[in-house]
Coordinates of C-alpha atoms in Angstrom, one line a residue:
M1 CA -157.8 55.1 -196.6
R2 CA -158.5 58.6 -195.2
Q3 CA -160.7 59.1 -192.2
Q4 CA -164.2 60.3 -192.8
N5 CA -166.5 62.5 -190.7
I6 CA -170.1 61.6 -189.9
I7 CA -171.4 62.8 -193.4
G8 CA -168.8 60.8 -195.3
L9 CA -166.4 63.6 -196.2
D10 CA -162.6 63.5 -195.7
S11 CA -162.0 64.6 -192.1
G12 CA -158.9 66.6 -192.8
K13 CA -160.5 68.6 -195.7
S14 CA -163.7 69.1 -193.6
D15 CA -161.6 70.5 -190.7
E16 CA -160.0 73.0 -193.1
L17 CA -163.4 74.0 -194.5
A18 CA -164.8 74.4 -191.0
A19 CA -161.9 76.6 -190.0
Q20 CA -162.6 78.8 -193.1
L21 CA -166.3 78.8 -192.3
N22 CA -165.5 80.1 -188.8
T23 CA -163.4 82.9 -190.2
L24 CA -166.3 83.7 -192.6
L25 CA -168.7 83.6 -189.6
A26 CA -166.6 86.2 -187.8
N27 CA -166.8 88.5 -190.8
Y28 CA -170.5 88.0 -191.0
Q29 CA -170.9 88.8 -187.4
V30 CA -169.0 92.1 -187.7
L31 CA -170.8 93.1 -190.8
Y32 CA -174.1 92.2 -189.1
M33 CA -173.3 94.6 -186.2
N34 CA -172.2 97.3 -188.6
T35 CA -175.5 97.0 -190.4
R36 CA -177.5 97.1 -187.2
G37 CA -175.6 100.3 -186.4
Y38 CA -176.4 101.7 -189.9
H39 CA -180.1 100.9 -189.3
W40 CA -180.1 102.5 -185.8
N41 CA -178.1 105.6 -186.6
I42 CA -179.0 106.6 -190.2
K43 CA -180.0 110.3 -190.5
G44 CA -181.0 112.6 -193.3
R45 CA -183.4 112.6 -196.2
E46 CA -182.7 109.0 -197.0
F47 CA -183.7 107.8 -193.5
F48 CA -186.9 106.0 -194.4
E49 CA -185.5 104.2 -197.4
L50 CA -182.2 103.2 -195.9
H51 CA -183.6 102.4 -192.4
A52 CA -185.8 99.8 -194.0
K53 CA -183.1 98.5 -196.4
F54 CA -180.6 98.1 -193.6
E55 CA -183.1 96.1 -191.6
E56 CA -183.7 93.8 -194.6
I57 CA -179.9 93.3 -195.0
Y58 CA -179.2 92.6 -191.3
T59 CA -182.1 90.2 -191.1
D60 CA -180.7 88.2 -194.1
L61 CA -177.2 88.3 -192.5
Q62 CA -178.6 86.9 -189.3
V63 CA -180.1 83.9 -191.2
K64 CA -176.8 83.3 -192.9
I65 CA -174.9 83.5 -189.6
D66 CA -177.0 80.7 -188.3
E67 CA -176.6 78.6 -191.4
L68 CA -172.8 79.1 -191.3
A69 CA -172.6 78.0 -187.7
E70 CA -174.8 75.0 -188.4
R71 CA -172.7 74.0 -191.4
A72 CA -169.5 74.1 -189.3
L73 CA -171.3 71.8 -186.8
T74 CA -172.3 69.5 -189.6
L75 CA -168.7 69.2 -190.6
G76 CA -167.8 68.3 -187.0
A77 CA -166.5 71.6 -185.8
T78 CA -167.6 74.0 -183.1
P79 CA -168.6 77.4 -184.4
S80 CA -166.9 80.4 -182.9
H81 CA -169.3 82.3 -180.6
S82 CA -167.4 85.2 -179.0
F83 CA -167.0 88.7 -180.2
T84 CA -163.4 88.7 -178.9
Q85 CA -162.7 85.8 -181.4
Y86 CA -164.6 87.6 -184.2
L87 CA -162.7 90.8 -183.9
Q88 CA -159.4 89.0 -183.8
V89 CA -159.9 87.2 -187.1
S90 CA -162.3 89.3 -189.0
E91 CA -161.1 91.3 -192.0
I92 CA -164.2 93.4 -191.8
K93 CA -163.6 96.0 -189.1
E94 CA -166.2 97.8 -186.9
H95 CA -167.6 100.9 -188.6
L96 CA -168.4 103.2 -185.8
N97 CA -170.4 106.4 -185.8
A98 CA -171.7 105.9 -189.3
H99 CA -174.9 107.8 -190.0
V100 CA -174.6 109.3 -193.5
G101 CA -176.3 107.2 -196.1
S102 CA -173.4 107.1 -198.6
D103 CA -170.9 106.2 -195.9
C104 CA -173.1 103.4 -194.6
V105 CA -173.7 102.0 -198.1
S106 CA -169.9 102.2 -198.8
G107 CA -169.4 100.2 -195.6
L108 CA -171.8 97.6 -196.9
Q109 CA -170.0 97.5 -200.2
A110 CA -166.6 96.9 -198.6
G111 CA -168.0 94.3 -196.3
F112 CA -169.8 92.3 -199.0
K113 CA -166.7 92.5 -201.2
T114 CA -164.8 90.8 -198.4
L115 CA -167.5 88.2 -197.9
L116 CA -167.6 87.5 -201.7
G117 CA -163.9 86.9 -201.8
M118 CA -163.9 84.5 -198.8
Q119 CA -166.9 82.7 -200.1
R120 CA -165.3 82.1 -203.5
S121 CA -162.3 80.7 -201.8
I122 CA -164.4 78.4 -199.7
L123 CA -166.4 77.3 -202.8
G124 CA -163.1 76.2 -204.3
L125 CA -162.1 74.3 -201.2
A126 CA -165.6 72.7 -201.0
G127 CA -165.3 71.5 -204.6
D128 CA -161.9 69.9 -203.8
A129 CA -163.4 68.2 -200.8
E130 CA -166.5 67.0 -202.7
D131 CA -168.6 68.9 -200.2
E132 CA -171.7 69.7 -202.1
G133 CA -173.5 71.1 -199.0
T134 CA -170.9 73.8 -198.4
A135 CA -170.5 74.5 -202.1
A136 CA -174.2 74.9 -202.6
L137 CA -174.4 77.3 -199.6
M138 CA -171.5 79.4 -200.9
G139 CA -173.0 79.4 -204.4
D140 CA -176.3 80.7 -203.1
Y141 CA -174.7 83.4 -201.0
I142 CA -172.5 84.5 -203.9
R143 CA -175.4 84.8 -206.3
E144 CA -177.5 86.8 -203.9
Q145 CA -174.7 89.1 -202.8
E146 CA -173.5 89.8 -206.3
K147 CA -177.0 91.2 -207.1
L148 CA -177.0 93.2 -203.8
M149 CA -173.5 94.6 -204.7
W150 CA -174.9 95.8 -208.1
M151 CA -177.8 97.5 -206.2
L152 CA -175.5 99.1 -203.6
N153 CA -173.2 100.3 -206.4
A154 CA -176.2 101.8 -208.3
Y155 CA -177.3 103.6 -205.1
N156 CA -173.8 105.1 -204.4
Q157 CA -173.0 106.3 -207.9

């Protein structure tokens, strides 16, 4: 019989999921900081509209960052909590000196595309591990972010 963690899931599969969640967490943290930068540095005619939208997005990212860290803890892992670690593993890179609306929105589109791919992969792993908690979290994120991608795409056309 396989060893189970405190919530009754296979420990090996949970360890793999937690490692993927930590990688996802790193990407969320970098996108969060990029979005804060967009919020702070946006200039031009779109300032008021985008300044508010970027705040809405980074606030949502902040909530999801906490949920991801807590899910890793629930699975028995320690969430990464160092920007050195985040920058080493994140596929999303820092977007420095972005202040033009279309560039900032393009940065968000690229970032969310990366997150969506990672979340779909984790969703598959969670299904294989019979981890409904992680699967539900990923499903919720995917649904919300697909709609956001539609809106960002409509803005940047």
